[in-house]
Amino acid sequence: MSTGPIRLSQGAHTALRPATAARITGGFWAARRRVNAEVSVSQGPDRLERAGNLANLRAAAGPAPAESGFRGDFPFQDSDVHKWLEAASWQLAAGGEGPAEDELAWQVERLTGLVAAAQAEDGYLQTYYQLGPDARRWAEPHWGHELYCAGHLLQAAVAHHRATGADGLLDVAVRCADLVDATFGPGKNETVCGHPEMETALVELYRETGERRYLDLAGYFVDRRGQGSLGDGPAEGSPGPRPGAPYWQDHIPVREATAVAGHAVRQLYLLAGAADVAAETGDAGLRDALVRLWEDMATTKTYLTGGVGSRHELESFGDAYELPPDRAYAETCAAIAAIHFGWRMALLTGEARYSDLVERTLFNGFASGVSIDGERWLYVNPLQVRQDDESRKDATSDRSAHRTPWFRCACCPPNVMRLLASLPHYMASGDAQGLQLHQYASGSYEAGGGAVRVGTGYPWEGRIAVVVDTAPQDTDWTLSLRIPHWATAYEATVGGEPVAERAQNGWLRLRRRWRPGETVVLSLSLDPRLTRPDPRADGVRGCAAIERGPLVYCLEQPDQPAGLRLDDIALDPDATLSAEHRPELLGGVTVITSLALRHAVARDGWWPYRDGGAGSGGGTRPGVEAGGVEALDPVPVTAIPYYAWANREPGAMRVWTPLQPLTG
Amino acid sequence: MSTGPIRLSQGAHTALRPATAARITGGFWAARRRVNAEVSVSQGPDRLERAGNLANLRAAAGPAPAESGFRGDFPFQDSDVHKWLEAASWQLAAGGEGPAEDELAWQVERLTGLVAAAQAEDGYLQTYYQLGPDARRWAEPHWGHELYCAGHLLQAAVAHHRATGADGLLDVAVRCADLVDATFGPGKNETVCGHPEMETALVELYRETGERRYLDLAGYFVDRRGQGSLGDGPAEGSPGPRPGAPYWQDHIPVREATAVAGHAVRQLYLLAGAADVAAETGDAGLRDALVRLWEDMATTKTYLTGGVGSRHELESFGDAYELPPDRAYAETCAAIAAIHFGWRMALLTGEARYSDLVERTLFNGFASGVSIDGERWLYVNPLQVRQDDESRKDATSDRSAHRTPWFRCACCPPNVMRLLASLPHYMASGDAQGLQLHQYASGSYEAGGGAVRVGTGYPWEGRIAVVVDTAPQDTDWTLSLRIPHWATAYEATVGGEPVAERAQNGWLRLRRRWRPGETVVLSLSLDPRLTRPDPRADGVRGCAAIERGPLVYCLEQPDQPAGLRLDDIALDPDATLSAEHRPELLGGVTVITSLALRHAVARDGWWPYRDGGAGSGGGTRPGVEAGGVEALDPVPVTAIPYYAWANREPGAMRVWTPLQPLTG
């Protein structure tokens, strides 16, 4: 069976179903998953011990929990443990042998035991409240994160059950879910949690246990939002921004919403959960709302990297086309949440565009969240860091453009771990007609009554070979290959012969009788390209970005000629973009070189604005060129994939670069 | 004597000294000051009553203060009262007669009495702590705002003393300052306050009382910052941004700093106080640091409107050239603080550039803070509001682009009131050679041994007539007129004859023997102009703004043709800019009309980025124009002065507009 989080019920109302088996065996993602397993997941228990998370569990299990001090700054610290357990379980499910695997299994059982021991008799489990007065339980829905933590517990338990077949953690989750079900609902506690997450988790627990109450409760929570049970929330004592209803996702019912808004992770966890509900119930009204909200997000509020959440303030979505590159928040967790949401929409609708965006987010705004060595993390993923960015110097802030070994608010690292550990799940799907390949990674995939093996050097190389190992022998069967939305040119062959089919709506569907072992070769053109933004995107007007295949590129200081200031250059749109693979650089990347035009800004005095334009009062002062800049010699610049930035000494970086002529 | 806050000691080490008398009698600022007096200041006591500030004072004066509840969300609520008292005192000092004046004097004495009654026996006065456990006093330097509130009390007392001659509030302030002096200093409490303000206030109290201890304590506080007495501050329980040392202005000593940083109001209150210390001590090292910091601010971190503080997050300065128009914070209080700082630097150095920036900030980023009718306020002053900006709909947030009658955190309204009430103070100065006119407003000014009267329709008209009423009769005397940095053309006459002198470093210095009544006429060209930003300002690349004289203009929805979306237009750089005065509009404004080019964005599908540029992989898809936009007919657009925006129904607004061709 599939090793991923979505195991649809038999009666689920989706266009596609996840692969029943999926393994990634080589290439880009295999390498990232190996680092994830050997470094990130492996170091997890030690990180959690140092941050106090495990001490909290031990204290809650002890004789006088209410008198023990809680360690950490946030009520949701337990969820870091749950997410690590989920990641480690998916890792175990993916298989492997040897001492490392034994050590991981031992750690999983150890932490599972700590979690189980910490659970209260009535099923309650959140050490922040267990180590404080009982009266606060369920009383602080805005900041308490109680259902959020419970949701991550449920997800960990489902993963653990699927990976090991053991019931221990699943029993803990069921007791917790039953307590929640007894506590919340019509006529009971009718508030929702300030942070969505329980919705998707309850649907997963329903799928794992068959207990319909959990699905019903998930549907209740989805529809209860926007009814004002949280409202604007409590006033804070500092003059900082005050979270309002959009922050808590209580400003409008999901069914009525037309725009993604508020806290990005909260919004997208909620939409992922709503998609799970729609998948299991066939609720067409809910599905239509989700399509509308995804379109609003993708079309007006998504960075080129797939990152979402434009504002540092309240970690929130901004207005349409508010996509500043420098102050992009684009939290790593929001990228993960967007992938969760997008994959569910791909299954629900069968449309390729959802997986187009999932691919973009995976390779860029998600992959940037963890260092090449798997030891350090980014919470925020900006698209530009200026030469003199002060935040680079503040290595202690969760929010700096600086990778750190762990965060005070450590939601992102175990979230990255669990997505990488379950990544095979996102590659392929099946339906009555056949198998769909959504993402390209060397490996083997079973779905839709067939099985294929993929071999590819993607994303560095555009050639993808798919061997059809198993297909129905007595009838036509369809292998569907997603043609990425960036691919303006591609070729496909079956058994060496060009195919006549062309992609429609992003799917190249090859329907035929297949001989076992027959090979399909898809070749995607990977010419480097310049990309321009929508003219309404104020933050990057007049700029272009370099892309190649699914990868967004950036210019980072260490790759440029000494002394070149990235703040003072423009891309030459007529210069050739040349790709070269460098196996020794940053774990092996293809770089792109081009020419940039340096300019010295001609400004006299202290004021950074000047007369300009040809309006009646405009005109340029004598001695200053139009545009106020003086062009110097072109210089070579080298771009690296965005995901690989911030792995060397701190320095300037930019994805978007002005194009000549500078109209500044 | 002058009715403003800076009354230098006899031995002060400044290039210039404030005018000894200054009155604004007509024109733009007289009208704004009249609304301030008749509406804003007049309504103040009622606003303070409703917000609970006065109840807090009464409770603190009552028999059991520690048991009474504090009203309001913030420890600094008392400062709103102090700032109102300062504003009302300057208003009384400016003179006037009739029932309104009597009412104002009565209210001032009433609130002064409340403040005096609330003071504890030892001189302590902050109701937030008086209405709570005593043990918390001076124990919460980060958020407590105790010296901040004390500073505003001192400033109110100085204003009250100058305005009325009465000692009552000054005695309260002296007792408070003596308590602070006994509590803080080397070997005593060596922390500084999380919010600077006390520094400038102590210098003012020194000037008013002659007590040198206050100046010394101010100098101590200035130099104590950056020594780590506050450090990063307390952790907060929410995952929001955590203020660090720059927020508290404790990251670097002022003398060593090379860049303005951290919370904008805190930074600039500190620099204004440091300038006061330098003025009184002649400390050249401190002065040099202040020059350097002002240049950093003006050259790299100031909006076209003079607004400062680029980030909503922590209300802080951003990086150099981080000046997004949409998410500009540009708090009204920060504009006021920049004016305080700039005026002190003008006096300290005698240089015109400081008053250049003061003028720009006054007419734009400051004046926008209060509505035309004086009843509603803006906390943040963005340079762009999109068509679909969600924040416009949230009239309850202090931070929305929506004027409200008062704020939860109400620092800005009484701050605007006190600056408008003391505005004559910022117009002129004197030195041994004569008198300098820094700002142009109809009125009378005495300084440098002479007296002048100014008559002008500025900023709507560029003609400024200055009658020299008094000047030394036996020697040459210099009338210095600031030629604004935006004025590329000007003419000046004395007695109708063109002068031979030309401005140097922003000052047109007319040195001669003056006959009483002799008239100087300065004519500044007010042709509307297009202004372009520094090419490093990423947020407004490819855009231009309309300006005329000292005024920055904006396009606001109500003035445009029906259905025109401001998000979808470009300015035509070849179109004429035509000025027309409309006395009936927005209290009387000169509007500027021009032509804009509408465009429909040609985009297929859901992704807002597209192939573009002529790079090797670039090129434009067939059927889509270069730039991806389709030009439609030009349409007339009308710009209004920026300060007058947000006085009608909510709608889109923009200061910066893309120029054709749209390279987006």
mmCIF file of N, CA and C in Angstrom, chain B residues 95 102 178 244 253 259 278 314-315 344-345 408 481 498 520 550 577 587 618 632 648:
data_model
loop_
_atom_site.group_PDB
_atom_site.id
_atom_site.type_symbol
_atom_site.label_atom_id
_atom_site.label_comp_id
_atom_site.label_asym_id
_atom_site.label_seq_id
_atom_site.Cartn_x
_atom_site.Cartn_y
_atom_site.Cartn_z
ATOM 1 N N GLY B 95 -2.137 82.528 21.188
ATOM 2 C CA GLY B 95 -3.040 83.644 21.403
ATOM 3 C C GLY B 95 -4.393 83.438 20.775
ATOM 4 N N ASP B 102 -11.394 80.699 25.949
ATOM 5 C CA ASP B 102 -11.669 80.524 27.380
ATOM 6 C C ASP B 102 -11.927 79.057 27.711
ATOM 7 N N ASP B 178 13.075 64.901 39.170
ATOM 8 C CA ASP B 178 13.986 64.676 40.296
ATOM 9 C C ASP B 178 13.940 63.220 40.766
ATOM 10 N N GLY B 244 13.910 43.068 18.908
ATOM 11 C CA GLY B 244 15.287 42.869 19.326
ATOM 12 C C GLY B 244 15.891 44.195 19.725
ATOM 13 N N PRO B 253 25.757 52.189 20.213
ATOM 14 C CA PRO B 253 25.752 53.572 20.704
ATOM 15 C C PRO B 253 25.519 54.555 19.544
ATOM 16 N N ALA B 259 23.848 53.835 10.434
ATOM 17 C CA ALA B 259 22.582 53.660 9.722
ATOM 18 C C ALA B 259 21.424 53.749 10.712
ATOM 19 N N ALA B 278 23.627 67.645 21.906
ATOM 20 C CA ALA B 278 24.755 68.224 21.161
ATOM 21 C C ALA B 278 24.634 69.743 21.077
ATOM 22 N N LEU B 314 7.214 45.445 13.279
ATOM 23 C CA LEU B 314 7.943 46.166 14.330
ATOM 24 C C LEU B 314 8.063 47.652 14.035
ATOM 25 N N GLU B 315 7.235 48.171 13.161
ATOM 26 C CA GLU B 315 7.170 49.616 12.884
ATOM 27 C C GLU B 315 8.565 50.177 12.621
ATOM 28 N N ARG B 344 16.108 70.313 14.482
ATOM 29 C CA ARG B 344 17.253 70.432 15.392
ATOM 30 C C ARG B 344 18.572 70.404 14.615
ATOM 31 N N MET B 345 18.623 69.593 13.565
ATOM 32 C CA MET B 345 19.846 69.544 12.752
ATOM 33 C C MET B 345 20.016 70.831 11.960
ATOM 34 N N ARG B 408 -6.856 52.699 19.041
ATOM 35 C CA ARG B 408 -6.588 51.919 20.248
ATOM 36 C C ARG B 408 -5.242 52.358 20.820
ATOM 37 N N LEU B 481 16.887 83.316 2.409
ATOM 38 C CA LEU B 481 15.684 82.612 1.953
ATOM 39 C C LEU B 481 16.095 81.232 1.470
ATOM 40 N N PRO B 498 15.653 92.955 -9.683
ATOM 41 C CA PRO B 498 16.232 91.616 -9.569
ATOM 42 C C PRO B 498 17.536 91.645 -8.785
ATOM 43 N N VAL B 520 11.025 92.125 -0.365
ATOM 44 C CA VAL B 520 11.692 91.125 -1.191
ATOM 45 C C VAL B 520 10.610 90.227 -1.769
ATOM 46 N N PRO B 550 6.355 71.934 -3.301
ATOM 47 C CA PRO B 550 6.693 70.979 -2.231
ATOM 48 C C PRO B 550 5.714 69.822 -2.138
ATOM 49 N N LEU B 577 1.239 68.051 -18.215
ATOM 50 C CA LEU B 577 0.696 68.102 -16.855
ATOM 51 C C LEU B 577 0.110 69.493 -16.657
ATOM 52 N N GLY B 587 -11.187 71.244 0.594
ATOM 53 C CA GLY B 587 -10.705 72.414 1.318
ATOM 54 C C GLY B 587 -9.915 73.375 0.452
ATOM 55 N N GLY B 618 14.259 32.932 -24.345
ATOM 56 C CA GLY B 618 13.140 33.849 -24.169
ATOM 57 C C GLY B 618 12.260 33.919 -25.401
ATOM 58 N N LEU B 632 -4.800 50.335 -24.639
ATOM 59 C CA LEU B 632 -6.124 50.832 -25.020
ATOM 60 C C LEU B 632 -6.050 52.353 -25.157
ATOM 61 N N ARG B 648 -12.452 60.957 1.211
ATOM 62 C CA ARG B 648 -13.738 60.631 0.602
ATOM 63 C C ARG B 648 -13.973 59.128 0.754
#
